XYZ file of C-alpha atoms in Angstrom:
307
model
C 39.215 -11.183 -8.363
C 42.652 -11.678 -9.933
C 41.395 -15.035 -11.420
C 38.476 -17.046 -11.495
C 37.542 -19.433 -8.079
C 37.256 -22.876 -9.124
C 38.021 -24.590 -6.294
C 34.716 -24.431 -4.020
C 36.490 -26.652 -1.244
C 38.562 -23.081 -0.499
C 35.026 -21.092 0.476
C 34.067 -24.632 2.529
C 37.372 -24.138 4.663
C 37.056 -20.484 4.810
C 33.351 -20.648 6.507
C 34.447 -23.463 9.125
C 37.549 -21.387 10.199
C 35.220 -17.979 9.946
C 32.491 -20.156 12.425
C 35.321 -20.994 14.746
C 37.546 -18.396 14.225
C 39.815 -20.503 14.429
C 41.936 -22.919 11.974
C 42.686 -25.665 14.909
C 39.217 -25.670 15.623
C 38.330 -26.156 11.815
C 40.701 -28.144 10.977
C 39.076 -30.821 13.749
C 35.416 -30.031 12.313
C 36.909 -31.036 8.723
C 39.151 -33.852 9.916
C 42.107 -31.600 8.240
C 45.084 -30.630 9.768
C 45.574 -26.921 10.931
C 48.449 -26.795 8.704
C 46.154 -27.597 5.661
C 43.527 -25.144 6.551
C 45.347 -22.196 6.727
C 47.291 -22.910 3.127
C 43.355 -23.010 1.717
C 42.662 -19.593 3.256
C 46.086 -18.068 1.939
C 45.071 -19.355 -1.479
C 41.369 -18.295 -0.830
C 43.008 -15.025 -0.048
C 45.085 -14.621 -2.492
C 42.348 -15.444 -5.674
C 39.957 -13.084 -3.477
C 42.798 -10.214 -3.857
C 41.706 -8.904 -0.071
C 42.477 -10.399 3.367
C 39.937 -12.834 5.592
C 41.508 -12.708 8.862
C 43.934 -10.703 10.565
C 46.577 -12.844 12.194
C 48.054 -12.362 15.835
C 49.880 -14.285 18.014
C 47.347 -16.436 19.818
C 44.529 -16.041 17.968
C 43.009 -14.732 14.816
C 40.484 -11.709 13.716
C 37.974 -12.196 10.966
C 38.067 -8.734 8.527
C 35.116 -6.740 7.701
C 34.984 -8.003 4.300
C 35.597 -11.385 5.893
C 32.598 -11.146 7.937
C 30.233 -10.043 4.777
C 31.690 -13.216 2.971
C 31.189 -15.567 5.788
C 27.931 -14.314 6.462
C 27.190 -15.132 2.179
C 28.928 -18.186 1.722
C 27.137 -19.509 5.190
C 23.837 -19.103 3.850
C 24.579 -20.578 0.142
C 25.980 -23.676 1.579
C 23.030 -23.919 3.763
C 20.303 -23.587 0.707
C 22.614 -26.379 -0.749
C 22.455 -28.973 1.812
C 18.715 -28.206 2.202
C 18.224 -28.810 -1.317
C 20.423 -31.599 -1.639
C 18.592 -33.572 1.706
C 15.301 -32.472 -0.119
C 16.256 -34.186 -3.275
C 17.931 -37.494 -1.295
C 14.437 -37.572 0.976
C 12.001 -37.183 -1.943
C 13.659 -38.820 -5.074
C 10.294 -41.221 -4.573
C 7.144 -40.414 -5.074
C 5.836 -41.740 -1.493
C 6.374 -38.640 0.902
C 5.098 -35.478 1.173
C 6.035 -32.845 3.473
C 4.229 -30.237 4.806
C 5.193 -27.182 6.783
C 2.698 -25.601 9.297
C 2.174 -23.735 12.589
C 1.859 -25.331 15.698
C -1.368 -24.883 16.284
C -3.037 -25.521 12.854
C -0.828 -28.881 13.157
C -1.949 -30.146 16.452
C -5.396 -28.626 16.549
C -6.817 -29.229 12.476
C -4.646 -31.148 10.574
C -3.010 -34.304 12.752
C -6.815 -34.777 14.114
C -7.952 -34.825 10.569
C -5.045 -36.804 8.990
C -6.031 -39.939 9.281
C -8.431 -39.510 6.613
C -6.116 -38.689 3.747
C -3.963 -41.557 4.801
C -7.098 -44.069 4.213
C -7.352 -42.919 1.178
C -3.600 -42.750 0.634
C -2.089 -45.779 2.580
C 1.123 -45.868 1.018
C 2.044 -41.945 1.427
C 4.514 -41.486 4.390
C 3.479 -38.002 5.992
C 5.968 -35.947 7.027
C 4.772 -32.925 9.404
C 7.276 -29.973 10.482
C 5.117 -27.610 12.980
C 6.651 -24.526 13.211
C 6.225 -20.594 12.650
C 9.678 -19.697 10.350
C 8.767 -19.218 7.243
C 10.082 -22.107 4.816
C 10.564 -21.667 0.981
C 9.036 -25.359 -0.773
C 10.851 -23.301 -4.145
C 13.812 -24.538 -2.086
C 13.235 -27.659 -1.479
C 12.384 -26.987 2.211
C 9.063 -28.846 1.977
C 6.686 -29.981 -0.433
C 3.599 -27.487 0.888
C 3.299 -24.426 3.469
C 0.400 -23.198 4.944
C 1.089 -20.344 6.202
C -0.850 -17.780 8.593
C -1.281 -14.776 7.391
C -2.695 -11.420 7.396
C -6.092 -11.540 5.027
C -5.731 -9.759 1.768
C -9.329 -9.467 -0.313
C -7.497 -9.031 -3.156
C -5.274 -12.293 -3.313
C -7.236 -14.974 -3.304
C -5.574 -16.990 -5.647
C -3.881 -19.383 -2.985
C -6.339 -18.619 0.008
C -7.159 -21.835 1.798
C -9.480 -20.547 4.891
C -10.587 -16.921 5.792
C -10.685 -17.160 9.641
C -13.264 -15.980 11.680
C -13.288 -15.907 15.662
C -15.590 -17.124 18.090
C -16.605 -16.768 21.134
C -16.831 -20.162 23.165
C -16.107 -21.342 26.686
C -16.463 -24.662 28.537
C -19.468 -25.769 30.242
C -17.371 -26.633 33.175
C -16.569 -23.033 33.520
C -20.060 -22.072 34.770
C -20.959 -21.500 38.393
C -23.989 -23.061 39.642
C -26.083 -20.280 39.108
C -25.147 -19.904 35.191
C -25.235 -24.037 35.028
C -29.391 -24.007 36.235
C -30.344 -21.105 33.772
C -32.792 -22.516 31.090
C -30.998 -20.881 28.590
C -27.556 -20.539 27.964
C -25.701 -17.555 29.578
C -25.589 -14.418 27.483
C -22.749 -11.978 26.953
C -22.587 -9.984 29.912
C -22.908 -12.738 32.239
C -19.505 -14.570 30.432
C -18.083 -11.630 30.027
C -17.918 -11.653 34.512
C -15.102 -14.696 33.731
C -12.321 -14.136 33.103
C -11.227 -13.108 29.513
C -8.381 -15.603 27.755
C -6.448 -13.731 24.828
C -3.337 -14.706 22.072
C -1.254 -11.933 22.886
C -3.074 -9.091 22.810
C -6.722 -8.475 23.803
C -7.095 -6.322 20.621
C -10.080 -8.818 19.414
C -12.181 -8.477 22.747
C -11.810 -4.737 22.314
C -13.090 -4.918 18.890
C -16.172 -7.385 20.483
C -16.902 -5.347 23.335
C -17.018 -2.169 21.055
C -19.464 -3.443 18.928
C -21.750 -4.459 21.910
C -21.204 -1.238 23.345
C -19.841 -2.768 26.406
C -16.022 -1.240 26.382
C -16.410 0.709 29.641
C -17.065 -2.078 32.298
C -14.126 -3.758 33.966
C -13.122 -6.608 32.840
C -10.734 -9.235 33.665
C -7.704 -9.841 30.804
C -5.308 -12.124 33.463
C -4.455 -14.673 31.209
C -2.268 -14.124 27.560
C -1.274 -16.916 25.428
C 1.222 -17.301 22.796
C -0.079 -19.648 20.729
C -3.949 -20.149 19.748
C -3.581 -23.721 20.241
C -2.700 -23.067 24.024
C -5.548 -20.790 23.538
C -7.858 -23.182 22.995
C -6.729 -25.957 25.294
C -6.729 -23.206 28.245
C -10.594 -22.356 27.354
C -11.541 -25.862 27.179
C -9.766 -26.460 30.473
C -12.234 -24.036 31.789
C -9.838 -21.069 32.453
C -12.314 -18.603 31.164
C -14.259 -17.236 28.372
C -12.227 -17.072 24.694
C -12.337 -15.887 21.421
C -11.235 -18.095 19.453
C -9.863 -18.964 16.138
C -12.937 -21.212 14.157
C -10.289 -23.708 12.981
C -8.169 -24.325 16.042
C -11.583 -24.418 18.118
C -13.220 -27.056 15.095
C -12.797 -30.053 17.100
C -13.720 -28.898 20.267
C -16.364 -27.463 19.647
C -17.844 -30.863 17.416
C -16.950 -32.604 20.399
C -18.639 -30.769 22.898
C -15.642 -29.734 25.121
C -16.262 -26.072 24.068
C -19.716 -24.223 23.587
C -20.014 -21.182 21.705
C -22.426 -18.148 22.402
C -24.528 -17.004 19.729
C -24.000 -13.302 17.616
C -20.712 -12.739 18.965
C -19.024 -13.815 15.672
C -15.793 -11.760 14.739
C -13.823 -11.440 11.191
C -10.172 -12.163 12.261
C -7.641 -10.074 9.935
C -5.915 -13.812 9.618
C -6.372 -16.544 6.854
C -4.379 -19.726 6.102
C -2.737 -19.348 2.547
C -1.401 -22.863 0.498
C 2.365 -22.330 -0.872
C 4.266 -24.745 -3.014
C 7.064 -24.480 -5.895
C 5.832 -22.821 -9.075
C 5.501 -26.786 -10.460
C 2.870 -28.681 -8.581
C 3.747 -32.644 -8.187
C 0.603 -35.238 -8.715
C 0.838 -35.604 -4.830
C 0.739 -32.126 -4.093
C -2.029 -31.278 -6.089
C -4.192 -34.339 -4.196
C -3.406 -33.136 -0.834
C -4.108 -29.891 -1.866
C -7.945 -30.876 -3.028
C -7.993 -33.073 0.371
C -7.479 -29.750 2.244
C -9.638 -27.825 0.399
C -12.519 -30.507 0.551
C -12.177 -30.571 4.685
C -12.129 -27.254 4.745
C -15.515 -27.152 3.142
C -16.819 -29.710 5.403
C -15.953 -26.956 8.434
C -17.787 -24.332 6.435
C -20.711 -26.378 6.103
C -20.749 -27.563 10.021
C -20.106 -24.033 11.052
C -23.418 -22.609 8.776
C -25.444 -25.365 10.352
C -24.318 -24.723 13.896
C -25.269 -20.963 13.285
C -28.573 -21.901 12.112
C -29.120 -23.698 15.217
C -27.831 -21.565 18.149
């Protein structure tokens, strides 16, 4: 660089017109005239000591080295207006934002939320259910829980350990299963059909352990999401194995039963991130979680020790 860029409003013009490829186009996104835009790239150009765009008649053609900086500059102005909506939306102490799946969100922590609201009214919630992976370091959010593949070793931020289980609606049984005295084993739910989240890797794993891999068995139905998982086996679509958290509340309720001995270990857990420095607010609704997920350890033990 022949001498140092000062003026940041150059690389702001520069990604617009790289976007559009075009200055007209940028120039109307800036409220700039055409004119005015393609001055900033010259000068952008000429600090930069290479070329951004090749220049025809009718259009223009953004250079290979043009490309690599619009692909850079793009993603630092993004982290900035991230950070700088994170520091506008949180400069009080009243909201906290939280970052989560889809299915942990609807299926464990919105049924479950109105408890850390009673205790604090004045905290304004702010849920954002989805499966990219957000930085809070960033200013993206204030927590993540994130699902992830189960490490022994790292514990340190480890807020659940999931297991599955195997559970099914009691409108799903025929007439026959619905007058047994006891409640249908294995191989008689294993003659419904068998729901899955995208692969049936876990009832391979079941029906290995049961010695049961070589009968037919019917895998129609695939899910991408264990929340849908869930909902289809309470809808009485077929038999499931399901994640113990998404399942919590249906199963409490009674809108799912689960068969006894046919617990799995899932290779999943739920893991808490945050910024290295932990806020007052963070650190409470990080002891809420915690303390709720005991409560589901505890209901789970006693439900073992009664099936």
């Amino acid at each position: 660089m022949k001498e140092p860029l000062r003026n940041l409003s150059l690389l702001v013009d520069f990604e617009c017109a790289a976007r559009w490829c075009s200055f007209k186009l940028a120039a109307h996104e800036l409220h700039k005239t055409p004119a005015a835009v393609s001055q900033n790239i010259k000068q952008l150009e000429q600090l930069l000591g290479f070329a951004l765009f090749e220049r025809y008649a009718r259009h223009l053609s953004i250079t290979e080295k043009g490309s690599e900086l619009a692909s850079t500059v793009s993603h630092l102005l993004a982290d900035l207006h991230i950070k700088v909506t994170a520091l506008r939306d949180d400069s009080a102490n009243d909201s906290l934002r939280i970052s989560c799946t889809h299915s942990f969100a609807m299926k464990w922590l919105v049924p479950r939320l109105h408890r850390y609201t009673q205790l604090h009214p004045d905290m304004d919630i702010r849920i954002d259910s989805n499966d990219a992976v957000v930085n809070p370091s960033q200013g993206q959010c204030d927590i993540a829980i994130r699902h992830q593949q189960y490490v022994a070793a790292d514990s340190g931020n480890l807020l659940w350990r999931e297991q599955l289980l195997l559970a099914y609606s009691p409108a799903l049984l025929n007439d026959r299963d619905s007058r047994l005295r006891q409640p249908p084993g294995l191989k008689r739910l294993l003659r419904y059909p068998l729901l899955y989240e995208a692969t049936p890797e876990n009832w391979i794993r079941l029906l290995q352990s049961h010695g049961l891999l070589e009968q037919p068995h019917d895998f129609a139905q695939n899910y991408s999401h264990a929340g849908l998982l869930v909902q289809a086996a309470v809808a009485a679509q077929g038999v499931a194995l399901l994640p113990a958290s998404i399942a919590y509340e249906d199963l409490q309720q009674g809108r799912l039963l689960r068969l006894a001995d046919t617990q799995l270990s899932s290779r999943y857990c739920y893991r808490i991130v945050t910024a290295p420095s932990r806020s007052v607010k963070v650190s409470h609704f990080i002891d809420w979680l915690h303390a709720e997920m005991g409560h589901m350890q505890q209901y789970f033990e006693e439900a073992q020790g009664k099936l």
